[in-house]
């Protein structure tokens, strides 16, 4: 009886996985609104959804690509992950790109340039073919409606016209399996890629603001700060939106003075209020 309720046993692990699936379903079920409202999908012609032209999207992304020098400064900024670990954005962006695309670069951009672009234009990245599809198991391709010869899929491929997550029913069984088979492992691996990319595009993963004097040393994204905290966070919470506007203009006129100064201000804030979880300058 004790085993059934002990969180450190196999039963506890299965319970956490099942809860995680339910949370994913609740979160991913609303993604359709974002996908279809941003991309202007239509069902007026033979029940087909006409997606924006991939080439046009990639051209727009390339147009606003920031310089490598500035992306390097951006990559030095610290971010806190879901587990509470602080790390340079460069570390996070590298992990993100490699896990999702199996590559260190994408369309001539390094991982920091990609992450900046994702934060700027999430509505376009929903349609960008960046999710690497493993060869050998065509079941996922058939379910998602992806041709067998396509190497990369878009996030939008995994949702139907009503916003339902196409892999959901298969994941329940896969996560419950004590020893997943190769078929189930592929579903779990693809699910992790989809969720990681979604988290990056949602903006909530940009946890760059340490909460002053927080007992748990928690950091938050600007999307999580809606009410007044009556701390220094209130004066700095809008820096990321300002930064995104500044960096978009800088990519066109090659003047990164304002964008760089915003990063300096944010880094100073992090050093002052997030020092408990950050490594020292000497280290």
Short mmCIF file of C-alpha atoms in Angstrom, two decimals:
data_model
loop_
_atom_site.label_atom_id
_atom_site.label_comp_id
_atom_site.label_asym_id
_atom_site.label_seq_id
_atom_site.Cartn_x
_atom_site.Cartn_y
_atom_site.Cartn_z
CA UNK A 1 0.00 0.00 0.00
CA UNK A 2 2.82 2.38 0.82
CA UNK A 3 4.36 1.79 -2.62
CA UNK A 4 1.18 3.11 -4.27
CA UNK A 5 1.51 6.47 -2.57
CA UNK A 6 5.29 6.91 -2.36
CA UNK A 7 6.29 9.52 -4.95
CA UNK A 8 9.72 7.93 -5.39
CA UNK A 9 8.41 4.57 -6.65
CA UNK A 10 7.44 3.49 -10.17
CA UNK A 11 3.79 4.30 -9.38
CA UNK A 12 4.78 7.81 -8.41
CA UNK A 13 6.71 8.22 -11.65
CA UNK A 14 3.77 6.99 -13.73
CA UNK A 15 1.43 9.36 -11.93
CA UNK A 16 3.71 12.29 -12.74
CA UNK A 17 3.86 11.26 -16.41
CA UNK A 18 0.08 10.94 -16.67
CA UNK A 19 -0.41 14.33 -15.01
CA UNK A 20 2.10 15.78 -17.43
CA UNK A 21 0.13 14.41 -20.39
CA UNK A 22 -3.09 15.96 -19.08
CA UNK A 23 -1.32 19.30 -18.65
CA UNK A 24 0.01 19.08 -22.20
CA UNK A 25 -3.46 18.40 -23.56
CA UNK A 26 -4.87 21.41 -21.75
CA UNK A 27 -2.06 23.65 -22.99
CA UNK A 28 -1.81 22.41 -26.54
CA UNK A 29 -5.56 22.43 -27.13
CA UNK A 30 -5.52 26.23 -27.29
CA UNK A 31 -2.68 26.38 -29.78
CA UNK A 32 -5.11 26.36 -32.71
CA UNK A 33 -6.20 29.90 -31.92
CA UNK A 34 -2.61 31.08 -32.17
CA UNK A 35 -1.81 29.06 -35.25
CA UNK A 36 -4.81 29.92 -37.35
CA UNK A 37 -5.36 33.50 -36.25
CA UNK A 38 -1.76 34.42 -36.97
CA UNK A 39 -1.39 32.59 -40.24
CA UNK A 40 -4.76 33.44 -41.74
CA UNK A 41 -5.88 29.92 -42.52
CA UNK A 42 -8.92 29.47 -44.71
CA UNK A 43 -11.22 26.56 -45.47
CA UNK A 44 -13.01 28.08 -48.43
CA UNK A 45 -11.46 25.88 -51.09
CA UNK A 46 -12.22 22.16 -51.03
CA UNK A 47 -11.80 21.99 -47.25
CA UNK A 48 -8.06 22.68 -47.57
CA UNK A 49 -6.04 24.87 -45.21
CA UNK A 50 -3.73 27.09 -47.22
CA UNK A 51 -0.62 27.84 -45.20
CA UNK A 52 1.61 30.85 -45.82
CA UNK A 53 4.36 30.20 -48.34
CA UNK A 54 7.41 28.83 -46.52
CA UNK A 55 9.79 30.68 -48.80
CA UNK A 56 8.12 34.01 -48.02
CA UNK A 57 8.32 33.32 -44.28
CA UNK A 58 12.00 32.37 -44.46
CA UNK A 59 12.73 35.51 -46.51
CA UNK A 60 11.06 37.66 -43.85
CA UNK A 61 12.99 35.92 -41.07
CA UNK A 62 16.23 36.41 -43.00
CA UNK A 63 15.41 40.09 -43.53
CA UNK A 64 15.28 40.71 -39.76
CA UNK A 65 18.23 38.49 -38.84
CA UNK A 66 20.36 40.23 -36.23
CA UNK A 67 24.12 40.47 -36.52
CA UNK A 68 26.29 37.69 -35.10
CA UNK A 69 28.05 40.22 -32.86
CA UNK A 70 24.79 41.28 -31.24
CA UNK A 71 23.47 37.73 -30.99
CA UNK A 72 26.63 36.86 -29.06
CA UNK A 73 25.84 39.58 -26.49
CA UNK A 74 22.25 38.36 -26.30
CA UNK A 75 23.52 34.83 -25.73
CA UNK A 76 25.48 35.93 -22.66
CA UNK A 77 22.29 36.97 -20.86
CA UNK A 78 21.15 34.51 -18.17
CA UNK A 79 17.89 32.55 -18.24
CA UNK A 80 16.32 30.23 -15.65
CA UNK A 81 14.94 26.91 -16.89
CA UNK A 82 11.95 24.97 -15.56
CA UNK A 83 14.13 23.11 -13.10
CA UNK A 84 15.38 26.33 -11.53
CA UNK A 85 18.84 26.15 -13.09
CA UNK A 86 20.28 29.40 -14.43
CA UNK A 87 22.31 29.24 -17.61
CA UNK A 88 23.41 31.57 -20.43
CA UNK A 89 20.81 31.96 -23.16
CA UNK A 90 23.41 30.60 -25.56
CA UNK A 91 23.39 27.30 -23.66
CA UNK A 92 19.60 27.15 -23.80
CA UNK A 93 19.31 28.18 -27.46
CA UNK A 94 21.93 25.62 -28.47
CA UNK A 95 20.07 22.86 -26.64
CA UNK A 96 16.78 23.99 -28.16
CA UNK A 97 18.02 24.00 -31.75
CA UNK A 98 19.91 20.72 -31.49
CA UNK A 99 17.01 18.88 -29.82
CA UNK A 100 14.41 20.18 -32.27
CA UNK A 101 16.33 20.22 -35.55
CA UNK A 102 19.39 18.00 -34.89
CA UNK A 103 21.59 20.84 -36.11
CA UNK A 104 23.63 23.71 -34.65
CA UNK A 105 22.40 26.22 -37.25
CA UNK A 106 19.25 26.90 -39.24
CA UNK A 107 19.03 28.74 -42.55
CA UNK A 108 22.40 30.39 -42.00
CA UNK A 109 21.57 31.51 -38.45
CA UNK A 110 23.26 30.41 -35.24
CA UNK A 111 21.16 29.29 -32.29
CA UNK A 112 21.07 32.74 -30.64
CA UNK A 113 19.93 34.39 -33.87
CA UNK A 114 17.23 31.72 -34.22
CA UNK A 115 16.01 32.22 -30.65
CA UNK A 116 15.84 36.00 -31.06
CA UNK A 117 13.81 35.52 -34.24
CA UNK A 118 11.48 33.03 -32.54
CA UNK A 119 10.87 35.56 -29.75
CA UNK A 120 10.25 38.32 -32.31
CA UNK A 121 8.07 36.43 -34.77
CA UNK A 122 6.53 33.35 -33.12
CA UNK A 123 3.54 33.54 -35.46
CA UNK A 124 5.80 32.78 -38.43
CA UNK A 125 7.87 30.09 -36.75
CA UNK A 126 4.73 27.99 -36.24
CA UNK A 127 4.94 27.32 -39.99
CA UNK A 128 8.69 26.90 -40.36
CA UNK A 129 9.85 23.33 -41.13
CA UNK A 130 12.37 22.88 -38.32
CA UNK A 131 11.30 19.73 -36.42
CA UNK A 132 13.57 16.87 -37.49
CA UNK A 133 11.66 13.73 -38.45
CA UNK A 134 13.42 10.46 -37.73
CA UNK A 135 13.64 8.02 -40.62
CA UNK A 136 12.26 4.50 -40.39
CA UNK A 137 8.96 5.02 -38.60
CA UNK A 138 6.33 6.37 -40.99
CA UNK A 139 3.44 6.11 -38.52
CA UNK A 140 3.97 9.61 -37.14
CA UNK A 141 4.28 11.01 -40.67
CA UNK A 142 0.96 9.44 -41.67
CA UNK A 143 -0.81 10.68 -38.55
CA UNK A 144 0.57 14.21 -39.01
CA UNK A 145 0.00 14.19 -42.78
CA UNK A 146 3.69 14.66 -43.57
CA UNK A 147 5.07 13.19 -46.83
CA UNK A 148 7.50 10.29 -46.36
CA UNK A 149 10.30 12.13 -48.19
CA UNK A 150 10.10 15.30 -46.01
CA UNK A 151 12.94 15.58 -43.51
CA UNK A 152 11.55 18.44 -41.39
CA UNK A 153 8.06 19.20 -40.15
CA UNK A 154 6.42 22.41 -38.94
CA UNK A 155 4.75 22.79 -35.57
CA UNK A 156 1.42 23.35 -37.29
CA UNK A 157 1.64 19.90 -38.94
CA UNK A 158 0.84 18.29 -35.59
CA UNK A 159 -2.56 19.99 -35.16
CA UNK A 160 -5.78 19.56 -37.10
CA UNK A 161 -8.13 22.32 -38.24
CA UNK A 162 -9.86 22.35 -34.84
CA UNK A 163 -6.57 22.62 -32.96
CA UNK A 164 -6.51 19.05 -31.69
CA UNK A 165 -3.07 17.61 -31.05
CA UNK A 166 -2.78 14.72 -33.51
CA UNK A 167 -0.43 12.67 -31.32
CA UNK A 168 -2.44 12.98 -28.08
CA UNK A 169 -4.25 9.62 -28.14
CA UNK A 170 -1.03 7.74 -28.89
CA UNK A 171 0.92 9.42 -26.09
CA UNK A 172 -1.32 8.16 -23.30
CA UNK A 173 -0.31 4.59 -23.99
CA UNK A 174 3.32 5.48 -24.72
CA UNK A 175 3.86 7.30 -21.41
CA UNK A 176 2.06 4.59 -19.44
CA UNK A 177 4.26 1.81 -20.83
CA UNK A 178 6.76 0.49 -18.29
CA UNK A 179 9.10 -0.37 -21.18
CA UNK A 180 8.12 1.63 -24.28
CA UNK A 181 8.67 -0.10 -27.61
CA UNK A 182 10.45 1.61 -30.51
CA UNK A 183 7.11 2.83 -31.91
CA UNK A 184 6.21 4.46 -28.58
CA UNK A 185 9.69 5.88 -28.09
CA UNK A 186 9.40 7.71 -31.41
CA UNK A 187 6.09 9.24 -30.31
CA UNK A 188 7.59 10.36 -26.99
CA UNK A 189 10.66 11.82 -28.70
CA UNK A 190 8.54 13.74 -31.22
CA UNK A 191 6.22 14.95 -28.46
CA UNK A 192 9.20 16.37 -26.56
CA UNK A 193 10.35 18.27 -29.66
CA UNK A 194 6.87 19.69 -30.28
CA UNK A 195 6.51 20.81 -26.67
CA UNK A 196 10.00 22.31 -26.48
CA UNK A 197 9.41 24.34 -29.63
CA UNK A 198 5.98 25.44 -28.43
CA UNK A 199 7.42 26.55 -25.08
CA UNK A 200 10.02 28.63 -26.92
CA UNK A 201 7.43 30.26 -29.18
CA UNK A 202 4.99 30.97 -26.34
CA UNK A 203 7.43 33.46 -24.77
CA UNK A 204 6.97 32.06 -21.27
CA UNK A 205 10.32 30.33 -21.48
CA UNK A 206 12.09 33.71 -21.50
CA UNK A 207 12.55 33.72 -17.71
CA UNK A 208 15.12 36.50 -17.53
CA UNK A 209 13.63 38.48 -14.62
CA UNK A 210 14.65 37.37 -11.11
CA UNK A 211 11.96 38.35 -8.59
CA UNK A 212 13.58 40.62 -5.97
CA UNK A 213 13.89 38.98 -2.53
CA UNK A 214 11.97 35.87 -3.59
CA UNK A 215 12.53 33.06 -1.08
CA UNK A 216 12.70 30.45 -3.87
CA UNK A 217 14.95 32.57 -6.13
CA UNK A 218 12.31 32.36 -8.86
CA UNK A 219 12.76 34.03 -12.23
CA UNK A 220 9.85 34.90 -14.53
CA UNK A 221 9.19 36.00 -18.10
CA UNK A 222 7.61 39.36 -18.94
CA UNK A 223 4.38 37.50 -19.80
CA UNK A 224 4.08 36.33 -16.20
CA UNK A 225 4.25 39.82 -14.70
CA UNK A 226 0.76 41.26 -15.15
CA UNK A 227 0.13 42.73 -11.70
CA UNK A 228 2.27 45.11 -9.69
CA UNK A 229 4.89 43.39 -7.55
CA UNK A 230 5.83 46.63 -5.76
CA UNK A 231 9.47 45.82 -6.45
CA UNK A 232 12.11 46.87 -8.96
CA UNK A 233 10.60 44.30 -11.32
CA UNK A 234 7.74 46.70 -12.07
CA UNK A 235 10.12 49.19 -13.65
CA UNK A 236 11.97 46.67 -15.79
CA UNK A 237 9.30 44.15 -16.83
CA UNK A 238 8.70 45.82 -20.20
CA UNK A 239 12.36 45.75 -21.24
CA UNK A 240 11.96 42.63 -23.37
CA UNK A 241 9.19 44.13 -25.57
CA UNK A 242 11.29 47.30 -25.90
CA UNK A 243 14.30 45.18 -26.74
CA UNK A 244 12.46 43.24 -29.46
CA UNK A 245 11.36 46.50 -31.07
CA UNK A 246 14.88 47.93 -30.85
CA UNK A 247 16.54 44.83 -32.28
CA UNK A 248 14.07 44.71 -35.19
CA UNK A 249 15.01 48.26 -36.15
CA UNK A 250 18.70 47.56 -35.59
CA UNK A 251 18.61 44.64 -38.01
CA UNK A 252 17.56 47.13 -40.70
CA UNK A 253 19.84 50.09 -39.96
CA UNK A 254 22.72 48.14 -38.36
CA UNK A 255 22.68 50.44 -35.32
CA UNK A 256 22.61 48.20 -32.25
CA UNK A 257 23.41 50.91 -29.71
CA UNK A 258 19.94 50.96 -28.12
CA UNK A 259 19.51 47.17 -28.23
CA UNK A 260 22.91 46.68 -26.60
CA UNK A 261 22.17 49.23 -23.88
CA UNK A 262 18.92 47.44 -23.02
CA UNK A 263 20.84 44.18 -22.63
CA UNK A 264 23.34 45.90 -20.34
CA UNK A 265 20.52 47.23 -18.17
CA UNK A 266 18.89 43.81 -17.95
CA UNK A 267 22.20 42.10 -17.12
CA UNK A 268 22.82 44.60 -14.32
CA UNK A 269 19.34 43.90 -12.94
CA UNK A 270 20.06 40.16 -13.04
CA UNK A 271 23.35 40.58 -11.19
CA UNK A 272 21.68 42.64 -8.47
CA UNK A 273 18.57 40.53 -7.85
CA UNK A 274 19.54 37.11 -9.17
CA UNK A 275 23.03 36.71 -7.74
CA UNK A 276 21.95 33.83 -5.48
CA UNK A 277 21.48 31.55 -8.49
CA UNK A 278 24.10 33.02 -10.86
CA UNK A 279 27.77 32.14 -11.02
CA UNK A 280 30.23 34.89 -10.18
CA UNK A 281 32.03 36.94 -12.83
CA UNK A 282 35.28 35.28 -11.77
CA UNK A 283 33.92 31.81 -12.47
#
